[in-house]
Amino acid sequence: MRKLHLVLRRSGIVEEVEERFAALPGPRGYPVGLVLLGLVCACYEKASTNLDDAFETITFGISDRLRRELGVPTCDIEDQDAVNALYNRFHRAWSRLVRILDPVPHERRSRLTRAEGRRVADAWNGPASEPALRRLEELANRLVTTPVRIAFTKGLMRHWHGDIAIDTTAVPSWARPHTRKRSSLEASANWHYKGGGDREFGYSATLAIAAHADPGRAGRYPQLTLGMVLHTPQKDMGRHAHYVSMILSRLTHVRGFAAADRAYTKLYPQDFHQPLRALGFMPVLDLTKDQVGFEGHHQGAIAKAGRLFCPRTPRPLLDLYQRIRDAKNERERIPLREQLREVESYALVRKATADDRGNERYSCPAAKLNCAWAAEREQRSSRKSTQAPTVIDLEDPRSRMAHPAGRPKVTVPKVPFGERPKCCDQSSVTVQVHVMPRMRQDLPWQSTSWALAYQTLRSHIEGGNGRLKSVDAALHAREKRQPRGRVAQSLLAAITVMVENIIELERFRRASKDSARTVLDLEADEVLIPYPAGPGAYEPTGGAISRSP
């Protein structure tokens, strides 16, 4: 109980809420900090965030000494009237907390008409409610990131290289769903559709989990949930993913890969892909069937699967991408990936990272091919030709590729200089940011390195979802999160994720054969990383330490 009280105080949410309560008229009422502490303790001990379990835990489940230290109101457990009166005070404090954070207050004891419910849902997701929603998201992430900030401060994340996995999972609601005539008591909730076709009524939670693209780093750091946003299903998924990534970018300067499923690949680039790259993360995304089937041209080069290829690339090599997409399982994809290595000789090479506008410079793959057009271009540029080495090391792949005899030969037609594709007349071309913005990645799609990174990162987010929905956390159990309203559901879901982060820290310390009891205690020389609050927390920042692929 004492360690949970310490974590809750370090989050800063209690002070902020009490400051809001101080401005309200009337008596002070039941301390709202104790209400939150009761919910945290009930979640830790009973995997429940219901108010009756929280009241029972904070009132009758702690020692007399701690009760006196915290100033917990008490009553005789034998006196039912006194218990009911104290619980009413506890419940009123929670109701006031929800009310002051609710941007769209409305009747919650009876169901609205469908038209009135739609107006409430539109108001929740509209521009007028945006400031209140940002405050609610900040309070929720203060709870979620407090164990994360403790882990950073104590050096438990030093072996984490900045890789994250982002996903959206269902958070079912206790309320009944909408009907044709009546709206649900959760007016801003809706159906969350899963990958297998199943659906859950409630909310969606966008999560970012610490992960690693290299399987060899398993077990070297705690796999914590780094951020969470509860929202209406299928609403602003890109903005929520950007928000949790941005909060993380303010807590650490380390950047790595960021993996997400195909639902994020299809989002608008300005909502997800471009902001994520601006923060310094390297997206690792799977492509849809339509995206793989798309083939265009830019500066004369063939645009395929997020990459640019020589105009004379053999058609069978380009068709390998569609064959990999159509493969039914990983067993069929592995031999196709082996064949796909041959296409690397025809891919344009990126010369430098993107500039301030997002444009990149790519060079002709002449160093990997035998091309008459490239040889003529080199002669026109008056560059000194280097003589091929007479002796090469046949066991060294790089030496074999450096020799002209080891490169693929490109058959080119007789076209005058100046009438050829631009990427062939010039040694390098500029690729604008709007060219294949959803598909361009640092790791080539379906390459061996991409497959290893994507599969490893995706397994981490699925494992994190599994831990949150296990019997120990029960984020999926609607009966253990009964208070209604999006404000209530956001705070209770954040408490569930925070408690799971605490349990993960204790689990990691026990696996490291260290004392799990002191994992949340800070030494005298350890200063907790502050939460990135204020307007500047929502703007991308430079100076990130990003790993190259």
XYZ file of C-alpha atoms in Angstrom:
549
model
C 0.000 0.000 0.000
C 2.793 2.422 0.907
C 4.661 1.883 -2.385
C 1.470 2.389 -4.384
C 0.798 5.618 -2.512
C 4.339 6.752 -3.338
C 3.918 6.012 -7.060
C 0.554 7.774 -7.170
C 2.013 10.901 -5.544
C 4.945 10.933 -7.957
C 2.555 10.961 -10.896
C 1.421 14.477 -9.939
C -2.217 13.697 -10.692
C -3.299 13.989 -7.054
C -1.961 17.527 -6.663
C -3.517 18.646 -9.947
C -6.927 17.206 -9.098
C -6.887 18.561 -5.550
C -6.089 21.998 -6.963
C -9.199 21.758 -9.132
C -11.258 20.607 -6.145
C -10.068 23.549 -4.054
C -11.779 25.973 -6.433
C -15.168 24.275 -6.036
C -17.704 25.699 -3.539
C -19.010 23.723 -0.587
C -17.341 21.413 1.942
C -14.119 19.656 1.070
C -15.670 16.184 1.145
C -13.865 12.886 0.957
C -10.199 13.327 -0.134
C -10.018 12.569 -3.858
C -6.421 11.373 -3.461
C -7.659 8.551 -1.246
C -10.266 7.627 -3.850
C -7.532 7.245 -6.461
C -5.330 5.369 -4.020
C -8.172 2.965 -3.245
C -8.646 2.282 -6.950
C -4.915 1.663 -7.447
C -4.752 -0.699 -4.453
C -7.877 -2.585 -5.511
C -6.417 -3.009 -8.982
C -3.130 -4.273 -7.553
C -4.689 -6.693 -5.070
C -7.963 -7.727 -6.745
C -7.491 -6.808 -10.438
C -10.609 -4.659 -10.075
C -11.244 -0.924 -10.463
C -14.831 -0.908 -9.206
C -15.685 1.670 -6.576
C -16.993 -0.854 -4.021
C -13.725 -2.830 -4.154
C -11.704 0.391 -3.910
C -13.751 1.585 -0.901
C -13.398 -1.749 0.872
C -9.633 -1.813 0.263
C -8.888 1.725 1.426
C -11.254 1.593 4.422
C -10.806 -1.896 5.838
C -7.802 -3.362 4.011
C -4.896 -1.302 5.402
C -3.131 -1.215 8.746
C -4.113 1.210 11.493
C -0.719 2.882 11.328
C -0.964 3.588 7.606
C -4.563 4.705 8.019
C -3.461 7.328 10.538
C -0.563 8.465 8.310
C -2.791 8.940 5.290
C -5.756 10.313 7.231
C -8.185 7.717 5.873
C -11.734 8.227 7.235
C -12.931 5.130 9.035
C -16.074 3.717 10.580
C -17.280 0.708 12.508
C -17.631 -2.207 10.120
C -20.494 -3.509 12.263
C -22.508 -0.302 11.772
C -24.083 -0.690 8.340
C -25.541 2.818 8.333
C -22.121 4.329 9.039
C -20.559 2.205 6.282
C -23.213 3.308 3.781
C -22.765 6.968 4.744
C -18.996 6.794 4.338
C -19.340 4.987 0.995
C -21.696 7.727 -0.225
C -19.015 10.306 0.585
C -16.463 8.161 -1.274
C -18.765 7.873 -4.292
C -19.549 11.611 -4.333
C -15.846 12.442 -4.426
C -15.412 10.180 -7.458
C -18.475 11.697 -9.147
C -17.126 15.218 -8.648
C -13.773 14.164 -10.119
C -15.442 12.766 -13.225
C -17.706 15.793 -13.551
C -14.953 18.429 -13.485
C -12.987 16.518 -16.163
C -15.979 15.823 -18.425
C -16.121 18.232 -21.410
C -19.623 17.037 -22.385
C -21.673 16.416 -19.223
C -25.018 14.711 -19.837
C -27.518 12.390 -18.224
C -25.932 9.034 -17.434
C -28.644 7.309 -15.413
C -30.988 6.814 -18.385
C -30.312 6.178 -22.062
C -30.534 9.096 -24.459
C -32.248 8.921 -27.802
C -30.040 7.882 -30.710
C -29.969 11.416 -32.107
C -29.010 12.930 -28.737
C -26.336 10.253 -28.272
C -24.805 11.078 -31.660
C -24.641 14.759 -30.716
C -22.817 13.858 -27.487
C -20.374 11.595 -29.369
C -19.732 14.300 -31.990
C -19.126 16.837 -29.213
C -16.621 14.479 -27.541
C -14.636 14.087 -30.759
C -15.135 17.668 -31.958
C -12.777 20.651 -31.781
C -14.623 22.275 -28.853
C -13.743 19.350 -26.554
C -10.133 19.074 -27.695
C -8.546 21.028 -24.778
C -10.428 18.940 -22.216
C -9.479 15.748 -24.041
C -5.817 16.753 -24.045
C -5.992 17.315 -20.268
C -7.629 13.926 -19.775
C -4.991 12.216 -21.926
C -2.271 13.944 -19.940
C -3.714 12.792 -16.610
C -4.018 9.231 -17.902
C -0.448 9.214 -19.220
C 0.883 10.684 -15.994
C -0.371 7.520 -14.315
C 0.903 5.176 -17.014
C 4.380 6.700 -17.345
C 5.226 7.064 -13.648
C 6.660 3.507 -13.369
C 8.368 4.133 -16.729
C 10.044 7.297 -15.443
C 11.144 5.403 -12.324
C 12.660 2.679 -14.534
C 14.567 5.302 -16.563
C 15.794 7.008 -13.409
C 17.059 3.757 -11.877
C 18.804 2.729 -15.109
C 16.637 -0.330 -15.749
C 16.077 0.748 -19.379
C 19.750 1.202 -20.265
C 19.713 -1.905 -22.487
C 16.612 -0.748 -24.348
C 17.525 0.691 -27.772
C 14.417 2.769 -28.389
C 12.330 0.239 -30.347
C 8.576 0.424 -29.769
C 5.499 -1.458 -30.928
C 2.210 0.399 -31.384
C -1.217 -1.183 -31.516
C -4.869 -0.551 -30.714
C -6.749 -2.994 -28.492
C -10.373 -3.225 -27.390
C -11.468 -1.992 -23.956
C -15.008 -3.349 -23.523
C -17.606 -1.265 -21.724
C -20.068 -2.405 -19.043
C -22.877 -0.473 -20.737
C -25.112 -2.048 -23.349
C -24.510 -1.054 -26.994
C -26.502 1.371 -29.098
C -29.834 0.426 -30.612
C -31.769 2.053 -33.429
C -33.813 4.141 -30.988
C -31.642 4.464 -27.899
C -28.044 5.441 -27.385
C -25.768 3.579 -25.023
C -24.965 5.052 -21.622
C -21.443 5.226 -23.065
C -22.435 7.741 -25.744
C -18.953 8.095 -27.277
C -18.295 4.339 -27.337
C -18.729 2.173 -30.422
C -17.852 -1.199 -31.891
C -14.175 -2.182 -31.941
C -13.580 -4.653 -34.788
C -10.800 -7.181 -34.307
C -8.626 -8.775 -36.937
C -10.539 -12.045 -36.936
C -13.889 -10.376 -37.543
C -15.069 -10.379 -33.916
C -16.179 -7.150 -32.301
C -16.440 -5.626 -28.831
C -18.569 -2.670 -27.762
C -16.666 -0.064 -25.846
C -13.517 1.934 -26.462
C -10.147 1.430 -28.109
C -6.828 1.901 -26.330
C -3.764 2.900 -28.351
C -0.694 1.482 -26.610
C 3.051 1.857 -27.127
C 5.176 -0.903 -25.596
C 8.947 -1.082 -25.158
C 10.296 -3.721 -27.538
C 13.407 -4.798 -29.410
C 14.012 -5.749 -33.023
C 16.952 -7.951 -32.053
C 15.789 -11.182 -30.328
C 19.118 -11.340 -28.513
C 18.039 -8.451 -26.259
C 15.190 -10.404 -24.686
C 15.042 -10.181 -20.897
C 17.558 -7.329 -20.590
C 14.987 -4.658 -19.697
C 11.372 -4.542 -18.430
C 8.828 -4.491 -21.244
C 6.713 -1.593 -20.008
C 3.742 0.104 -21.589
C 5.149 3.525 -22.478
C 1.905 5.366 -23.229
C -1.849 4.920 -23.583
C -4.780 6.860 -25.048
C -8.395 5.705 -24.687
C -10.599 6.843 -27.566
C -13.601 6.070 -29.716
C -12.842 3.101 -32.009
C -11.497 4.000 -35.455
C -11.228 7.702 -34.569
C -7.923 9.605 -35.000
C -5.757 6.486 -34.705
C -2.783 8.273 -36.216
C -2.996 11.236 -33.857
C -3.176 8.973 -30.801
C -0.166 6.933 -31.958
C 1.710 10.182 -32.551
C 0.775 11.430 -29.071
C 2.108 8.402 -27.181
C 5.269 8.462 -29.317
C 5.739 12.166 -28.647
C 5.442 11.770 -24.876
C 8.037 9.010 -25.040
C 10.341 11.175 -27.147
C 10.323 13.748 -24.330
C 11.335 11.157 -21.743
C 14.340 9.789 -23.659
C 16.535 10.819 -26.594
C 16.929 7.243 -27.834
C 15.024 6.373 -31.012
C 14.682 3.045 -32.759
C 12.225 1.123 -34.877
C 8.468 1.585 -34.522
C 6.270 -1.300 -35.683
C 2.517 -1.250 -36.315
C 0.056 -3.445 -38.180
C -1.569 -2.812 -41.562
C -4.354 -0.704 -40.038
C -1.746 2.014 -39.412
C -0.130 1.588 -42.828
C -3.392 2.709 -44.469
C -3.666 5.952 -42.445
C -3.022 9.338 -44.008
C 0.730 10.044 -44.099
C 0.341 13.449 -42.416
C -1.461 11.773 -39.494
C 0.956 8.930 -38.757
C 3.933 8.256 -41.030
C 5.387 11.750 -41.342
C 5.003 12.757 -37.649
C 6.536 9.456 -36.540
C 9.557 9.991 -38.787
C 9.839 13.605 -37.620
C 10.255 12.322 -34.062
C 13.203 10.175 -35.185
C 11.544 6.742 -35.200
C 12.002 4.357 -38.130
C 8.654 2.794 -39.095
C 8.521 -0.954 -39.710
C 5.193 -1.520 -41.463
C 3.522 -4.296 -43.379
C 1.954 -3.469 -46.741
C -1.564 -4.251 -47.890
C -2.372 -6.183 -51.048
C -3.313 -3.009 -52.929
C -0.107 -1.270 -51.911
C 2.022 -4.178 -53.087
C 0.132 -4.300 -56.368
C 0.725 -0.591 -57.005
C 3.504 0.174 -59.460
C 4.410 3.628 -60.683
C 7.345 5.651 -61.963
C 9.302 8.531 -60.455
C 12.160 10.273 -62.249
C 12.100 7.310 -64.617
C 12.670 4.739 -61.851
C 10.136 2.007 -61.084
C 8.276 2.651 -57.802
C 7.397 -0.683 -56.195
C 6.744 -1.781 -52.573
C 8.102 1.462 -51.142
C 11.362 1.386 -53.140
C 12.755 2.727 -56.411
C 14.320 0.362 -58.935
C 16.304 0.661 -62.155
C 14.008 1.008 -65.188
C 15.613 -2.144 -66.659
C 14.828 -4.348 -63.631
C 13.705 -7.821 -64.801
C 9.968 -8.327 -64.465
C 10.223 -11.730 -62.656
C 12.111 -10.050 -59.799
C 9.463 -7.350 -59.368
C 6.708 -9.979 -59.451
C 8.273 -11.649 -56.423
C 6.692 -8.984 -54.196
C 3.193 -9.990 -55.262
C 4.014 -13.667 -54.826
C 5.212 -13.002 -51.284
C 2.046 -11.043 -50.512
C -0.108 -13.899 -51.834
C 1.783 -16.555 -49.860
C -0.394 -18.272 -47.263
C 2.182 -18.719 -44.516
C 5.749 -18.027 -43.497
C 6.938 -21.386 -44.838
C 6.069 -20.271 -48.361
C 7.601 -16.805 -47.896
C 11.071 -17.888 -46.771
C 12.249 -19.317 -50.147
C 10.729 -16.332 -51.950
C 12.730 -13.975 -49.716
C 15.887 -15.834 -50.740
C 15.076 -15.100 -54.380
C 14.231 -11.499 -53.525
C 17.874 -10.841 -52.632
C 18.659 -10.627 -56.334
C 16.544 -7.475 -56.681
C 18.909 -5.577 -54.366
C 21.327 -5.056 -57.273
C 18.666 -3.015 -59.101
C 17.467 -0.863 -56.165
C 18.415 2.828 -56.074
C 20.691 3.658 -53.144
C 19.835 6.371 -50.633
C 22.743 8.815 -50.366
C 21.715 10.740 -47.233
C 18.943 11.142 -44.720
C 15.934 13.344 -45.415
C 16.339 17.115 -45.387
C 14.134 19.543 -43.447
C 11.353 19.141 -46.055
C 11.515 15.350 -46.005
C 13.121 14.986 -49.454
C 15.818 12.371 -49.991
C 18.592 11.904 -52.549
C 18.973 8.525 -54.302
C 21.788 7.412 -56.599
C 21.785 5.094 -59.590
C 22.730 1.459 -58.754
C 25.529 1.564 -61.336
C 28.031 0.319 -58.752
C 26.023 -2.921 -58.505
C 25.291 -3.421 -62.224
C 27.003 -3.584 -65.591
C 25.099 -0.944 -67.547
C 26.167 0.620 -70.851
C 24.167 3.773 -70.112
C 25.931 4.192 -66.765
C 29.341 3.669 -68.385
C 28.550 6.316 -71.010
C 27.384 8.713 -68.300
C 30.635 8.229 -66.415
C 32.637 9.015 -69.539
C 30.642 12.185 -70.151
C 31.335 13.361 -66.594
C 35.113 13.061 -67.295
C 35.714 10.957 -64.260
C 38.749 8.729 -64.068
C 37.808 5.138 -64.602
C 39.155 2.692 -62.070
C 40.659 -0.487 -63.400
C 39.031 -3.661 -62.196
C 41.234 -5.745 -59.877
C 42.860 -8.694 -61.606
C 42.746 -10.868 -58.467
C 39.666 -11.151 -56.253
C 38.812 -13.158 -53.162
C 36.073 -15.535 -54.277
C 35.098 -16.266 -50.657
C 34.345 -12.608 -49.970
C 30.870 -11.597 -51.250
C 31.798 -7.902 -51.301
C 34.889 -8.541 -53.417
C 32.888 -10.627 -55.874
C 30.224 -7.907 -56.194
C 32.866 -5.192 -56.644
C 34.281 -6.908 -59.713
C 32.372 -6.216 -62.956
C 32.263 -9.910 -63.744
C 30.231 -10.549 -60.602
C 27.539 -7.954 -61.314
C 24.300 -8.532 -63.206
C 24.327 -7.207 -66.758
C 21.596 -4.808 -67.845
C 20.465 -4.951 -71.454
C 19.638 -1.428 -72.646
C 18.197 -0.260 -75.973
C 19.882 2.258 -78.249
C 18.412 5.536 -76.994
C 20.284 8.858 -77.381
C 21.601 10.568 -74.281
C 19.038 13.094 -73.059
C 16.069 10.963 -74.110
C 16.670 8.280 -71.490
C 14.934 8.183 -68.078
C 16.111 10.955 -65.762
C 17.510 8.502 -63.232
C 19.731 7.111 -66.039
C 20.902 10.463 -67.422
C 21.859 11.622 -63.906
C 23.937 9.817 -61.314
C 21.431 10.762 -58.582
C 17.879 12.128 -58.308
C 15.789 13.816 -55.620
C 12.817 11.869 -54.279
C 10.153 14.136 -52.790
C 8.394 13.394 -49.536
C 5.061 12.748 -51.274
C 6.412 9.757 -53.241
C 5.072 6.524 -51.673
C 4.791 8.171 -48.216
C 2.983 5.195 -46.670
C 5.330 2.509 -48.002
C 8.869 3.910 -47.725
C 10.843 2.313 -44.899
C 14.418 2.101 -43.716
C 14.258 -1.700 -43.865
C 13.141 -2.952 -47.297
C 9.762 -4.627 -47.116
C 9.947 -8.457 -46.895
C 13.722 -8.463 -46.688
C 15.258 -10.801 -44.119
C 16.090 -7.913 -41.775
C 12.568 -6.477 -42.140
C 10.919 -9.839 -41.427
C 13.006 -10.372 -38.290
C 12.324 -6.860 -36.968
C 8.611 -6.836 -37.799
C 7.840 -10.279 -36.425
C 9.805 -9.649 -33.240
C 8.261 -6.248 -32.560
C 4.738 -7.445 -33.335
C 5.146 -10.374 -30.941
C 5.971 -7.898 -28.168
C 2.809 -5.824 -28.610
C 0.681 -8.964 -28.741
C 2.395 -10.222 -25.604
C 1.804 -6.878 -23.901
C -1.878 -6.999 -24.824
C -2.029 -10.523 -23.461
C -0.572 -9.448 -20.112
C -3.020 -6.551 -19.832
C -5.940 -8.860 -20.588
C -4.847 -11.707 -18.331
C -6.589 -12.539 -15.074
C -3.959 -10.510 -13.198
C -4.782 -7.230 -15.003
C -8.212 -7.906 -16.545
C -8.322 -4.888 -18.871
C -10.741 -6.888 -21.026
C -13.108 -7.703 -18.110
C -15.923 -5.149 -18.342
C -17.422 -6.337 -15.055
C -14.293 -5.164 -13.209
C -14.508 -1.645 -14.645
C -18.158 -0.674 -14.175
C -18.142 3.145 -13.644
C -19.600 4.751 -16.744
C -18.361 7.581 -18.916
C -15.305 8.157 -21.042
C -13.559 10.093 -18.281
C -14.100 7.249 -15.826
C -13.041 4.609 -18.344
C -9.891 6.563 -19.275
C -8.748 6.936 -15.673
C -9.568 3.340 -14.737
C -7.848 1.927 -17.820
C -4.795 4.102 -17.066
C -4.735 2.797 -13.483
C -4.866 -0.775 -14.806
C -1.925 -0.149 -17.149
C 0.054 1.638 -14.415
C -0.409 -1.258 -12.002
C 0.635 -3.737 -14.698
C 3.798 -1.646 -15.246
C 4.529 -1.841 -11.512
C 4.044 -5.608 -11.554
C 6.312 -5.870 -14.616
C 9.036 -3.910 -12.785
C 8.770 -6.240 -9.806
C 8.796 -9.275 -12.121
C 11.921 -7.984 -13.852
C 13.753 -7.384 -10.568
C 12.895 -10.872 -9.330
C 14.151 -12.374 -12.610
C 17.366 -10.368 -12.117
C 17.640 -11.841 -8.592
C 17.327 -8.380 -7.060
C 14.916 -7.232 -4.393
C 11.550 -6.401 -5.942
C 10.497 -4.649 -2.748
C 12.754 -1.650 -3.365
C 12.240 -1.308 -7.113
C 10.025 1.787 -6.666
C 12.256 3.485 -4.082
C 14.631 6.203 -5.245
C 18.054 6.728 -3.744
C 19.197 10.111 -2.450
C 21.125 10.841 -5.658
C 18.306 9.741 -7.999
C 15.990 12.429 -9.362
C 12.789 11.352 -11.079
C 12.502 12.404 -14.715
C 9.737 15.054 -14.874
C 6.637 14.416 -16.923
C 6.755 16.491 -20.161
C 3.867 18.847 -19.495
C 2.965 22.114 -21.195
C 2.370 23.170 -24.807
C 5.904 22.239 -25.817
C 5.210 18.585 -25.037
C 2.996 18.324 -28.094
C 5.539 19.602 -30.608
C 8.169 17.394 -32.284
C 11.714 18.058 -31.159
C 15.060 17.545 -32.860
C 18.302 16.249 -31.502
C 17.138 12.646 -31.263
C 19.668 9.858 -30.999
C 18.434 7.530 -33.729
C 19.933 4.195 -34.720
C 20.617 3.561 -38.386
C 19.098 0.345 -39.754
